[in-house]
Amino acid sequence: MSGKRPLIVAIGGNATPGGSAERLLRETLARCETDGAETRLFAGEAIDLPMYAPHRSERDPRAEALTSALRAADGIIIASPAYHGTVSGVVKNVLDYAQDLVTDAQPYFDGRAVGLIAVAGGWQAAGSTLATLRSITHALRGWPTPMAITANSSQTLFDPDGVLTDLGIASQLDIMTGQVMTFARMKHAYAAATAKTAQLA
C-alpha cells in the first residue's frame, strides 16, 4: 500500500524506449493518474535486467526497484510486444523476478487486478501473446481484468506527435483502466483499514 492513493505499477515494452507497447502503457497510466492513482512505469532501460537467477541472492538495483514497486502495488498493468507469437524474452524475464515475492504475506500478484496489453505486427500473434500473458498472470495469482488490449502495430496507432488515434483502442483502454482502478481502490481501502485496526489492537 502506498500513501493515500492507490499505486498502479506498469511494466513492459522493449529494452529500448519508445515502442508501441510502451506508448500504450503510458496512455494507460495517464488514465490511471486522472482517476486518482499514483503510478510507476518500468520500461526501456528499467527492464533491461540480468537474466533472472533464483539461486543468486544478489540483485541489480533496477530489479530491486521493480520488486519493491510490485510489492507495494495495488494494481498492475503489463504490456508485451509479440516475439514469434508470444511474450518477448525481456518481458518474460521481468515477470520471472516476481518469484522474489514468493515468501511475502501477499505473494506474487495475489489480490491485484492485472491489465494486459499485447502488441504485434498482426492479429494472430497479438492474440496468442495475450493468451500467454493471461496464463502467466493466473500462475502469479493475479486477477486479469475482463477487458484486455490487443493492438496491431502494422496499422496506425499514433499520429506523428505521439497522440493515440485508434479510437477503438482508446475506448478499450478506458474500460481496462477503469477495471484496474476499481479493484485497486478496494484493495487499497482494505489494506488501509487493516493497518488501522492493527494499530488500535
mmCIF file of C-alpha atoms in Angstrom:
data_model
loop_
_atom_site.group_PDB
_atom_site.id
_atom_site.type_symbol
_atom_site.label_atom_id
_atom_site.label_comp_id
_atom_site.label_asym_id
_atom_site.label_seq_id
_atom_site.Cartn_x
_atom_site.Cartn_y
_atom_site.Cartn_z
ATOM 1 C CA MET A 1 0.000 0.000 0.000
ATOM 2 C CA SER A 2 1.312 3.450 -0.882
ATOM 3 C CA GLY A 3 0.217 6.692 0.780
ATOM 4 C CA LYS A 4 -3.337 7.969 0.343
ATOM 5 C CA ARG A 5 -3.669 6.962 -3.322
ATOM 6 C CA PRO A 6 -3.678 3.513 -4.896
ATOM 7 C CA LEU A 7 -0.428 2.628 -6.652
ATOM 8 C CA ILE A 8 -0.552 1.251 -10.187
ATOM 9 C CA VAL A 9 2.671 -0.299 -11.483
ATOM 10 C CA ALA A 10 3.122 -0.755 -15.231
ATOM 11 C CA ILE A 11 5.818 -2.944 -16.743
ATOM 12 C CA GLY A 12 6.681 -3.861 -20.305
ATOM 13 C CA GLY A 13 7.622 -2.627 -23.731
ATOM 14 C CA ASN A 14 11.110 -3.138 -25.107
ATOM 15 C CA ALA A 15 14.542 -2.676 -23.578
ATOM 16 C CA THR A 16 14.881 0.256 -25.992
ATOM 17 C CA PRO A 17 12.405 3.061 -25.277
ATOM 18 C CA GLY A 18 9.617 4.404 -27.435
ATOM 19 C CA GLY A 19 7.915 1.311 -28.872
ATOM 20 C CA SER A 20 4.162 0.920 -29.302
ATOM 21 C CA ALA A 21 3.780 -1.248 -26.188
ATOM 22 C CA GLU A 22 5.500 1.352 -24.015
ATOM 23 C CA ARG A 23 3.448 4.165 -25.507
ATOM 24 C CA LEU A 24 0.242 2.261 -24.774
ATOM 25 C CA LEU A 25 1.458 1.750 -21.200
ATOM 26 C CA ARG A 26 1.981 5.495 -20.879
ATOM 27 C CA GLU A 27 -1.528 6.109 -22.222
ATOM 28 C CA THR A 28 -2.880 3.679 -19.648
ATOM 29 C CA LEU A 29 -1.007 5.254 -16.747
ATOM 30 C CA ALA A 30 -2.185 8.721 -17.766
ATOM 31 C CA ARG A 31 -5.754 7.481 -17.418
ATOM 32 C CA CYS A 32 -4.983 5.967 -14.012
ATOM 33 C CA GLU A 33 -3.440 9.243 -12.824
ATOM 34 C CA THR A 34 -6.523 11.158 -13.980
ATOM 35 C CA ASP A 35 -8.560 8.698 -11.921
ATOM 36 C CA GLY A 36 -6.512 9.483 -8.805
ATOM 37 C CA ALA A 37 -3.736 6.892 -8.823
ATOM 38 C CA GLU A 38 -0.046 7.145 -8.102
ATOM 39 C CA THR A 39 1.845 5.370 -10.892
ATOM 40 C CA ARG A 40 5.216 3.791 -11.634
ATOM 41 C CA LEU A 41 6.451 2.770 -15.068
ATOM 42 C CA PHE A 42 9.142 0.159 -15.699
ATOM 43 C CA ALA A 43 10.117 0.191 -19.372
ATOM 44 C CA GLY A 44 13.187 0.734 -21.526
ATOM 45 C CA GLU A 45 16.402 0.578 -19.516
ATOM 46 C CA ALA A 46 14.471 -0.206 -16.317
ATOM 47 C CA ILE A 47 13.519 -3.636 -17.697
ATOM 48 C CA ASP A 48 16.864 -4.425 -19.320
ATOM 49 C CA LEU A 49 17.672 -6.704 -16.396
ATOM 50 C CA PRO A 50 20.159 -9.534 -15.908
ATOM 51 C CA MET A 51 18.695 -12.964 -16.588
ATOM 52 C CA TYR A 52 16.704 -13.996 -13.539
ATOM 53 C CA ALA A 53 18.626 -16.485 -11.418
ATOM 54 C CA PRO A 54 16.690 -17.690 -8.349
ATOM 55 C CA HIS A 55 19.768 -19.309 -6.798
ATOM 56 C CA ARG A 56 21.615 -15.974 -6.568
ATOM 57 C CA SER A 57 20.840 -13.637 -3.683
ATOM 58 C CA GLU A 58 22.382 -10.509 -5.169
ATOM 59 C CA ARG A 59 20.080 -8.312 -7.246
ATOM 60 C CA ASP A 60 20.652 -5.483 -9.686
ATOM 61 C CA PRO A 61 19.354 -2.146 -8.253
ATOM 62 C CA ARG A 62 16.847 -1.962 -11.117
ATOM 63 C CA ALA A 63 15.495 -5.387 -10.171
ATOM 64 C CA GLU A 64 15.229 -4.325 -6.527
ATOM 65 C CA ALA A 65 13.293 -1.214 -7.578
ATOM 66 C CA LEU A 66 10.956 -3.380 -9.650
ATOM 67 C CA THR A 67 10.183 -5.915 -6.930
ATOM 68 C CA SER A 68 9.780 -3.163 -4.347
ATOM 69 C CA ALA A 69 7.213 -1.432 -6.547
ATOM 70 C CA LEU A 70 5.355 -4.686 -7.260
ATOM 71 C CA ARG A 71 5.282 -5.440 -3.550
ATOM 72 C CA ALA A 72 3.564 -2.086 -2.906
ATOM 73 C CA ALA A 73 1.277 -2.158 -5.950
ATOM 74 C CA ASP A 74 -2.493 -2.055 -5.661
ATOM 75 C CA GLY A 75 -2.852 -2.786 -9.376
ATOM 76 C CA ILE A 76 -0.552 -3.896 -12.195
ATOM 77 C CA ILE A 77 -0.519 -3.358 -15.953
ATOM 78 C CA ILE A 78 1.671 -5.421 -18.290
ATOM 79 C CA ALA A 79 2.355 -4.747 -21.974
ATOM 80 C CA SER A 80 4.395 -7.037 -24.186
ATOM 81 C CA PRO A 81 5.361 -6.895 -27.825
ATOM 82 C CA ALA A 82 4.905 -10.217 -29.588
ATOM 83 C CA TYR A 83 8.122 -12.039 -30.404
ATOM 84 C CA HIS A 84 7.479 -15.075 -32.599
ATOM 85 C CA GLY A 85 3.897 -15.307 -31.429
ATOM 86 C CA THR A 86 4.442 -14.987 -27.693
ATOM 87 C CA VAL A 87 5.703 -12.753 -24.882
ATOM 88 C CA SER A 88 9.095 -11.169 -25.504
ATOM 89 C CA GLY A 89 12.093 -12.537 -23.622
ATOM 90 C CA VAL A 90 12.658 -9.184 -21.927
ATOM 91 C CA VAL A 91 9.120 -9.044 -20.527
ATOM 92 C CA LYS A 92 9.180 -12.713 -19.509
ATOM 93 C CA ASN A 93 12.456 -12.144 -17.667
ATOM 94 C CA VAL A 94 10.945 -9.185 -15.806
ATOM 95 C CA LEU A 95 7.961 -11.301 -14.793
ATOM 96 C CA ASP A 96 10.313 -14.039 -13.581
ATOM 97 C CA TYR A 97 11.542 -11.581 -10.934
ATOM 98 C CA ALA A 98 8.105 -11.845 -9.312
ATOM 99 C CA GLN A 99 9.455 -15.113 -7.904
ATOM 100 C CA ASP A 100 11.315 -12.965 -5.376
ATOM 101 C CA LEU A 101 7.898 -12.191 -3.848
ATOM 102 C CA VAL A 102 7.109 -15.854 -3.174
ATOM 103 C CA THR A 103 7.570 -15.629 0.616
ATOM 104 C CA ASP A 104 5.647 -12.348 1.027
ATOM 105 C CA ALA A 105 2.441 -12.330 3.041
ATOM 106 C CA GLN A 106 0.813 -11.409 -0.272
ATOM 107 C CA PRO A 107 2.922 -13.423 -2.739
ATOM 108 C CA TYR A 108 3.408 -12.723 -6.423
ATOM 109 C CA PHE A 109 0.443 -10.665 -7.791
ATOM 110 C CA ASP A 110 -2.019 -12.058 -5.259
ATOM 111 C CA GLY A 111 -5.010 -9.781 -4.668
ATOM 112 C CA ARG A 112 -4.134 -7.439 -7.520
ATOM 113 C CA ALA A 113 -6.061 -6.714 -10.719
ATOM 114 C CA VAL A 114 -3.764 -7.005 -13.743
ATOM 115 C CA GLY A 115 -4.488 -5.204 -17.007
ATOM 116 C CA LEU A 116 -2.879 -6.760 -20.081
ATOM 117 C CA ILE A 117 -1.759 -5.343 -23.433
ATOM 118 C CA ALA A 118 -0.318 -7.357 -26.337
ATOM 119 C CA VAL A 119 1.163 -5.609 -29.367
ATOM 120 C CA ALA A 120 2.117 -7.368 -32.595
ATOM 121 C CA GLY A 121 2.553 -6.739 -36.289
ATOM 122 C CA GLY A 122 -0.574 -8.836 -36.928
ATOM 123 C CA TRP A 123 -3.679 -10.015 -35.111
ATOM 124 C CA GLN A 124 -2.733 -13.685 -34.777
ATOM 125 C CA ALA A 125 0.465 -13.007 -32.803
ATOM 126 C CA ALA A 126 -1.314 -10.382 -30.702
ATOM 127 C CA GLY A 127 -3.959 -12.920 -29.701
ATOM 128 C CA SER A 128 -1.506 -15.670 -28.802
ATOM 129 C CA THR A 129 0.651 -13.225 -26.832
ATOM 130 C CA LEU A 130 -2.370 -12.043 -24.866
ATOM 131 C CA ALA A 131 -3.299 -15.645 -24.073
ATOM 132 C CA THR A 132 0.222 -16.205 -22.724
ATOM 133 C CA LEU A 133 0.038 -13.059 -20.591
ATOM 134 C CA ARG A 134 -3.254 -14.267 -19.113
ATOM 135 C CA SER A 135 -1.740 -17.674 -18.292
ATOM 136 C CA ILE A 136 1.274 -16.063 -16.612
ATOM 137 C CA THR A 137 -0.967 -13.731 -14.614
ATOM 138 C CA HIS A 138 -3.057 -16.650 -13.378
ATOM 139 C CA ALA A 139 0.120 -18.528 -12.403
ATOM 140 C CA LEU A 140 1.213 -15.457 -10.419
ATOM 141 C CA ARG A 141 -2.171 -15.426 -8.633
ATOM 142 C CA GLY A 142 -3.198 -12.133 -10.224
ATOM 143 C CA TRP A 143 -6.697 -11.247 -11.443
ATOM 144 C CA PRO A 144 -6.614 -10.471 -15.190
ATOM 145 C CA THR A 145 -9.201 -7.804 -15.954
ATOM 146 C CA PRO A 146 -12.106 -8.857 -18.192
ATOM 147 C CA MET A 147 -11.018 -6.236 -20.733
ATOM 148 C CA ALA A 148 -7.580 -6.686 -22.262
ATOM 149 C CA ILE A 149 -5.987 -4.988 -25.271
ATOM 150 C CA THR A 150 -4.616 -6.427 -28.491
ATOM 151 C CA ALA A 151 -3.026 -3.903 -30.829
ATOM 152 C CA ASN A 152 -1.858 -4.417 -34.395
ATOM 153 C CA SER A 153 1.204 -2.230 -34.867
ATOM 154 C CA SER A 154 1.073 -2.679 -38.638
ATOM 155 C CA GLN A 155 -1.869 -0.285 -38.506
ATOM 156 C CA THR A 156 -1.600 3.370 -37.482
ATOM 157 C CA LEU A 157 -1.973 3.685 -33.707
ATOM 158 C CA PHE A 158 -0.383 7.098 -33.090
ATOM 159 C CA ASP A 159 -0.054 10.301 -35.098
ATOM 160 C CA PRO A 160 3.385 11.918 -35.717
ATOM 161 C CA ASP A 161 3.026 13.837 -32.429
ATOM 162 C CA GLY A 162 2.526 10.634 -30.457
ATOM 163 C CA VAL A 163 -1.213 11.070 -29.907
ATOM 164 C CA LEU A 164 -3.231 7.855 -29.831
ATOM 165 C CA THR A 165 -5.520 7.984 -32.869
ATOM 166 C CA ASP A 166 -7.074 4.499 -32.786
ATOM 167 C CA LEU A 167 -10.425 5.272 -31.157
ATOM 168 C CA GLY A 168 -11.245 1.601 -30.629
ATOM 169 C CA ILE A 169 -8.103 1.007 -28.595
ATOM 170 C CA ALA A 170 -8.616 4.277 -26.730
ATOM 171 C CA SER A 171 -12.079 3.098 -25.692
ATOM 172 C CA GLN A 172 -10.729 -0.289 -24.622
ATOM 173 C CA LEU A 173 -8.005 1.409 -22.560
ATOM 174 C CA ASP A 174 -10.690 3.451 -20.797
ATOM 175 C CA ILE A 175 -12.574 0.284 -19.865
ATOM 176 C CA MET A 176 -9.489 -1.654 -18.795
ATOM 177 C CA THR A 177 -8.076 1.121 -16.634
ATOM 178 C CA GLY A 178 -11.480 1.584 -15.034
ATOM 179 C CA GLN A 179 -11.498 -2.099 -14.089
ATOM 180 C CA VAL A 180 -7.938 -1.979 -12.719
ATOM 181 C CA MET A 181 -8.712 1.171 -10.723
ATOM 182 C CA THR A 182 -11.971 -0.165 -9.258
ATOM 183 C CA PHE A 183 -10.209 -3.263 -7.948
ATOM 184 C CA ALA A 184 -7.142 -1.261 -6.826
ATOM 185 C CA ARG A 185 -9.245 1.162 -4.795
ATOM 186 C CA MET A 186 -10.923 -1.741 -2.996
ATOM 187 C CA LYS A 187 -7.574 -3.359 -2.241
ATOM 188 C CA HIS A 188 -6.068 -0.060 -1.098
ATOM 189 C CA ALA A 189 -9.023 0.706 1.196
ATOM 190 C CA TYR A 190 -8.920 -2.797 2.696
ATOM 191 C CA ALA A 191 -5.177 -2.566 3.359
ATOM 192 C CA ALA A 192 -5.596 0.854 4.991
ATOM 193 C CA ALA A 193 -8.414 -0.402 7.216
ATOM 194 C CA THR A 194 -6.429 -3.494 8.197
ATOM 195 C CA ALA A 195 -3.389 -1.378 9.097
ATOM 196 C CA LYS A 196 -5.564 0.952 11.206
ATOM 197 C CA THR A 197 -7.108 -1.993 13.049
ATOM 198 C CA ALA A 198 -3.645 -3.400 13.767
ATOM 199 C CA GLN A 199 -2.522 -0.060 15.226
ATOM 200 C CA LEU A 200 -5.548 0.071 17.533
ATOM 201 C CA ALA A 201 -5.080 -3.509 18.744
#
